[in-house]
Short mmCIF file of C-alpha atoms in Angstrom, two decimals:
data_model
loop_
_atom_site.label_atom_id
_atom_site.label_comp_id
_atom_site.label_asym_id
_atom_site.label_seq_id
_atom_site.Cartn_x
_atom_site.Cartn_y
_atom_site.Cartn_z
CA MET O 244 0.00 0.00 0.00
CA VAL O 245 1.16 3.53 -0.73
CA ALA O 246 -0.46 6.91 -0.08
CA LEU O 247 -1.06 8.68 -3.40
CA ASN O 248 -3.12 11.83 -3.78
CA ASP O 249 -6.12 11.34 -1.45
CA ILE O 250 -6.16 7.52 -1.44
CA GLN O 251 -4.29 4.44 -0.28
CA THR O 252 -3.27 2.57 -3.42
CA HIS O 253 -2.71 -1.18 -3.35
CA TYR O 254 -0.34 -2.77 -5.83
CA CYS O 255 1.59 -5.95 -6.56
CA THR O 256 5.08 -6.07 -8.00
CA ASN O 257 7.30 -8.76 -9.49
CA GLY O 258 10.45 -9.27 -11.54
CA CYS O 259 13.55 -7.21 -12.18
CA GLY O 260 14.44 -4.97 -15.11
CA PRO O 261 12.75 -2.14 -17.02
CA ALA O 262 9.60 -0.88 -15.33
CA VAL O 263 6.15 -1.85 -16.65
CA VAL O 264 2.92 -0.61 -15.04
CA PHE O 265 -0.33 -2.50 -15.69
CA VAL O 266 -3.70 -0.73 -15.37
CA HIS O 267 -6.83 -2.88 -15.21
CA GLY O 268 -10.29 -2.28 -16.62
CA LEU O 269 -13.67 -1.46 -15.13
CA ALA O 270 -14.82 -3.92 -12.42
CA GLU O 271 -11.43 -5.60 -12.25
CA ASP O 272 -8.32 -5.33 -10.07
CA HIS O 273 -4.60 -6.15 -10.21
CA ARG O 274 -5.34 -9.88 -10.46
CA SER O 275 -6.34 -9.52 -14.10
CA TRP O 276 -2.61 -9.16 -14.91
CA ARG O 277 -1.38 -12.12 -12.86
CA ARG O 278 -0.47 -14.20 -15.93
CA GLN O 279 1.70 -11.42 -17.34
CA GLN O 280 3.33 -10.60 -14.00
CA ASP O 281 4.22 -14.27 -13.53
CA GLU O 282 5.77 -14.50 -17.00
CA PHE O 283 7.47 -11.13 -17.50
CA THR O 284 10.07 -11.62 -14.79
CA ASP O 285 12.72 -9.90 -16.92
CA HIS O 286 10.80 -6.67 -16.29
CA HIS O 287 9.97 -4.99 -13.00
CA THR O 288 6.19 -5.13 -13.24
CA TYR O 289 3.62 -3.27 -11.16
CA ALA O 290 -0.14 -3.83 -11.18
CA TYR O 291 -2.18 -1.47 -9.02
CA ASP O 292 -5.85 -1.29 -8.08
CA LEU O 293 -7.70 1.77 -9.37
CA ARG O 294 -9.36 3.90 -6.70
CA GLY O 295 -12.36 2.10 -5.24
CA HIS O 296 -11.33 -1.21 -6.82
CA GLY O 297 -9.59 -4.14 -5.15
CA ALA O 298 -7.88 -3.02 -1.96
CA SER O 299 -7.41 0.64 -2.97
CA THR O 300 -9.53 3.20 -1.14
CA LEU O 301 -12.02 5.47 -2.91
CA GLY O 302 -11.11 8.87 -1.51
CA GLY O 303 -12.94 11.93 -2.79
CA ALA O 304 -13.87 10.38 -6.13
CA ASP O 305 -15.21 12.88 -8.66
CA GLY O 306 -16.18 10.64 -11.60
CA THR O 307 -13.59 12.02 -14.01
CA LEU O 308 -10.93 10.52 -16.22
CA ALA O 309 -8.63 13.36 -15.13
CA GLN O 310 -8.64 12.11 -11.54
CA LEU O 311 -7.87 8.52 -12.57
CA ARG O 312 -5.14 9.88 -14.85
CA ASP O 313 -3.62 11.84 -11.98
CA ASP O 314 -3.62 8.71 -9.82
CA LEU O 315 -1.50 6.95 -12.46
CA ILE O 316 0.80 9.95 -12.76
CA ALA O 317 1.29 9.88 -8.99
CA PHE O 318 2.11 6.16 -9.14
CA LEU O 319 4.68 6.74 -11.89
CA THR O 320 6.18 9.66 -10.00
CA GLU O 321 6.35 8.13 -6.53
CA VAL O 322 6.52 4.35 -7.01
CA SER O 323 7.69 2.95 -10.33
CA GLY O 324 9.45 5.85 -12.01
CA PRO O 325 9.09 6.32 -15.79
CA ALA O 326 7.68 3.13 -17.28
CA VAL O 327 6.04 1.38 -20.16
CA CYS O 328 2.32 1.43 -19.35
CA VAL O 329 -0.14 -1.29 -20.33
CA GLY O 330 -3.86 -0.68 -19.97
CA PHE O 331 -7.01 -2.65 -20.68
CA SER O 332 -10.25 -0.89 -21.68
CA LEU O 333 -10.79 1.83 -19.02
CA GLY O 334 -7.17 1.27 -17.98
CA GLY O 335 -6.00 1.92 -21.54
CA THR O 336 -7.85 5.21 -21.61
CA VAL O 337 -6.23 6.15 -18.29
CA VAL O 338 -2.80 5.30 -19.72
CA LEU O 339 -3.33 7.37 -22.87
CA SER O 340 -4.54 10.33 -20.84
CA ALA O 341 -1.50 10.15 -18.54
CA ALA O 342 0.89 9.87 -21.50
CA ALA O 343 -0.63 12.92 -23.15
CA GLN O 344 -0.31 14.90 -19.90
CA ARG O 345 3.14 13.65 -18.80
CA PRO O 346 5.05 12.19 -21.75
CA ASP O 347 8.23 12.23 -19.65
CA LEU O 348 6.81 9.48 -17.41
CA VAL O 349 5.48 7.08 -20.06
CA THR O 350 8.21 5.46 -22.17
CA GLY O 351 5.97 3.16 -24.18
CA ILE O 352 2.34 2.07 -24.32
CA ALA O 353 0.24 -1.00 -25.03
CA VAL O 354 -3.54 -0.64 -24.86
CA LEU O 355 -6.06 -3.45 -25.19
CA GLY O 356 -9.75 -3.01 -26.06
CA THR O 357 -9.44 0.74 -25.59
CA SER O 358 -11.48 3.72 -26.79
CA SER O 359 -10.72 7.44 -26.74
CA VAL O 360 -14.35 8.40 -27.32
CA VAL O 361 -17.70 6.70 -26.68
CA GLY O 362 -20.99 7.12 -28.50
CA ARG O 363 -24.29 8.11 -26.94
CA ALA O 364 -25.45 4.52 -26.43
CA ALA O 365 -22.20 3.54 -24.69
CA ALA O 366 -22.34 6.62 -22.48
CA GLU O 367 -25.91 5.82 -21.46
CA PHE O 368 -24.88 2.21 -20.76
CA HIS O 369 -22.08 3.31 -18.42
CA GLN O 370 -24.35 5.79 -16.69
CA ARG O 371 -26.98 3.10 -16.11
CA ARG O 372 -24.38 0.84 -14.57
CA ALA O 373 -23.25 3.65 -12.27
CA GLU O 374 -26.84 4.33 -11.20
CA GLN O 375 -27.41 0.67 -10.27
CA VAL O 376 -24.87 0.88 -7.45
CA GLY O 377 -26.74 0.56 -4.15
CA ASP O 378 -28.86 -2.29 -5.53
CA ALA O 379 -26.59 -5.31 -5.04
CA ALA O 380 -28.77 -7.68 -7.08
CA ALA O 381 -28.91 -5.27 -10.02
CA VAL O 382 -25.15 -4.76 -9.96
CA LEU O 383 -24.52 -8.51 -9.92
CA ASP O 384 -26.98 -9.09 -12.77
CA GLY O 385 -25.30 -6.33 -14.75
CA LEU O 386 -21.84 -7.80 -14.17
CA ARG O 387 -23.06 -11.22 -15.30
CA GLU O 388 -24.68 -9.80 -18.45
CA ASP O 389 -21.64 -7.67 -19.29
CA THR O 390 -19.11 -10.42 -18.64
CA ALA O 391 -20.94 -12.83 -20.94
CA ALA O 392 -21.02 -10.16 -23.66
CA MET O 393 -17.28 -9.54 -23.29
CA LEU O 394 -16.33 -13.16 -24.00
CA ALA O 395 -16.19 -14.98 -27.33
CA SER O 396 -15.18 -18.40 -25.98
CA SER O 397 -17.74 -20.78 -24.53
CA THR O 398 -15.02 -22.55 -22.53
CA VAL O 399 -14.37 -19.65 -20.14
CA ASP O 400 -15.93 -20.04 -16.68
CA VAL O 401 -18.28 -17.04 -16.65
CA ASP O 402 -19.42 -17.62 -13.06
CA ASP O 403 -15.83 -17.55 -11.82
CA LEU O 404 -15.11 -14.33 -13.68
CA VAL O 405 -18.30 -12.69 -12.40
CA ALA O 406 -17.44 -13.65 -8.83
CA ARG O 407 -13.95 -12.20 -9.17
CA ARG O 408 -15.26 -9.00 -10.74
CA ALA O 409 -17.88 -8.60 -8.03
CA GLU O 410 -15.22 -9.05 -5.37
CA SER O 411 -13.04 -6.41 -7.04
CA ILE O 412 -15.67 -3.66 -6.80
CA GLY O 413 -16.68 -4.17 -3.16
CA ASP O 414 -19.52 -1.79 -2.32
CA GLY O 415 -19.56 -0.58 -5.93
CA ARG O 416 -18.75 3.09 -5.38
CA GLY O 417 -15.43 2.85 -7.22
CA TYR O 418 -17.19 1.00 -10.03
CA ALA O 419 -19.76 3.79 -10.30
CA ASN O 420 -16.99 6.39 -10.25
CA ALA O 421 -15.07 4.70 -13.07
CA ALA O 422 -18.20 4.05 -15.15
CA THR O 423 -19.09 7.73 -14.84
CA ALA O 424 -15.60 8.64 -16.05
CA MET O 425 -16.07 6.44 -19.11
CA ALA O 426 -19.48 7.99 -19.83
CA GLY O 427 -17.75 11.38 -19.83
CA LEU O 428 -15.81 10.41 -22.96
CA HIS O 429 -18.97 11.07 -24.95
CA GLY O 430 -19.03 14.81 -24.36
CA ASN O 431 -15.31 15.18 -23.69
CA PRO O 432 -13.39 12.72 -25.90
CA LEU O 433 -9.71 12.06 -25.34
CA THR O 434 -8.97 11.84 -29.08
CA PRO O 435 -7.73 15.44 -29.57
CA GLU O 436 -5.07 14.93 -26.88
CA LEU O 437 -3.51 11.86 -28.49
CA ALA O 438 -1.26 13.87 -30.83
CA ALA O 439 0.82 14.83 -27.78
CA ILE O 440 1.88 11.19 -27.26
CA LYS O 441 5.26 10.72 -28.92
CA CYS O 442 6.25 7.29 -27.58
CA PRO O 443 5.41 4.11 -29.52
CA VAL O 444 1.94 2.69 -28.90
CA THR O 445 0.75 -0.85 -29.58
CA VAL O 446 -3.02 -0.98 -30.02
CA ILE O 447 -4.39 -4.49 -29.37
CA GLY O 448 -7.91 -5.52 -30.29
CA GLY O 449 -9.96 -8.68 -29.98
CA GLU O 450 -11.12 -10.21 -33.26
CA ASN O 451 -14.68 -10.59 -31.94
CA ASP O 452 -14.88 -7.62 -29.57
CA VAL O 453 -18.42 -6.23 -29.82
CA LEU O 454 -17.95 -3.69 -27.03
CA CYS O 455 -14.84 -2.06 -28.47
CA PRO O 456 -14.82 -2.93 -32.19
CA ARG O 457 -12.11 -2.26 -34.77
CA LYS O 458 -13.53 1.23 -35.39
CA ALA O 459 -12.33 2.28 -31.91
CA ALA O 460 -8.81 1.04 -32.71
CA ASP O 461 -8.85 2.86 -36.05
CA ILE O 462 -9.63 6.15 -34.29
CA LEU O 463 -6.58 5.60 -32.07
CA LEU O 464 -4.35 4.60 -34.99
CA GLU O 465 -5.30 7.72 -36.93
CA ALA O 466 -4.76 10.08 -33.99
CA LEU O 467 -1.55 8.63 -32.50
CA PRO O 468 1.75 9.67 -34.14
CA ARG O 469 3.49 6.27 -33.61
CA ALA O 470 1.01 3.42 -33.39
CA THR O 471 0.78 -0.16 -34.63
CA TYR O 472 -2.09 -2.65 -34.42
CA ARG O 473 -2.21 -6.27 -33.25
CA GLU O 474 -5.33 -8.45 -33.21
CA ILE O 475 -6.02 -11.34 -30.85
CA PRO O 476 -7.76 -14.15 -32.76
CA GLY O 477 -10.91 -15.70 -31.38
CA ALA O 478 -11.15 -13.14 -28.58
CA GLY O 479 -13.87 -10.82 -27.42
CA HIS O 480 -13.36 -7.78 -25.19
CA LEU O 481 -11.94 -9.84 -22.31
CA MET O 482 -9.11 -11.09 -24.50
CA ASN O 483 -6.95 -12.04 -21.53
CA GLY O 484 -9.71 -14.51 -20.62
CA ASP O 485 -10.58 -15.72 -24.12
CA ASN O 486 -7.04 -16.13 -25.45
CA PRO O 487 -4.43 -15.48 -22.73
CA ASP O 488 -1.60 -17.12 -24.70
CA ALA O 489 -1.98 -14.82 -27.71
CA THR O 490 -2.54 -11.80 -25.47
CA THR O 491 0.63 -12.51 -23.51
CA ALA O 492 2.58 -13.04 -26.73
CA ALA O 493 1.34 -9.73 -28.15
CA LEU O 494 2.33 -7.90 -24.97
CA ARG O 495 5.71 -9.62 -24.91
CA ASP O 496 6.30 -8.47 -28.49
CA ALA O 497 5.23 -4.92 -27.60
CA LEU O 498 7.69 -4.83 -24.68
CA SER O 499 10.54 -6.22 -26.79
CA GLN O 500 10.23 -3.31 -29.21
CA ARG O 501 10.75 -0.66 -26.53
#
């Protein structure tokens, strides 16, 4: 645990070498990167819990991407030092925002299933999920519905994933905060800020991702000065669940090019 900004941030670390910071997605925690932390022992990896997720406290959450960005900047400043940053979905958006704000702290980027802008329907979806918090049954039903939609493989244990995701959000206030931040990308997209990112970026998409389709990756590829695309075959949005071998290989390749 480390005190950063107005919260206590929990993180796990492993390995030795160049620094890599992993940032998880909505309704997840540091455990979503366990496979990569176990394998990338030639790097000094860090995986932290976003505010209100996992064992990190919520603090004075304000429902903005800027606050989540500043939490990552604080982590890079006070814990890891300048690092390659890897983010999934919400975490990818946080990484891109931090890199645009503080390019001196982000030496390379890999983002998976990430958007810099959301449409009206997606914004309304995230806002509905935020408004369900306080009704435990509704939140659990929503997590189950969303998790099933994020997977392309019928062999993944959906119940196990739902249980882990439910555990990661606790009372749900951090989940509502992060969902509200994602909804804000409708009226305040991150896309115009991406030109400020000068480090190389690997954009990774799932072949069958219906939540963050190829169009979202194309927006990133057009806006980023130095970006390449990799696709994970047979994977939906939760590509680290659908095809962890290919996801790990793509991330390994991204790190080797830094």
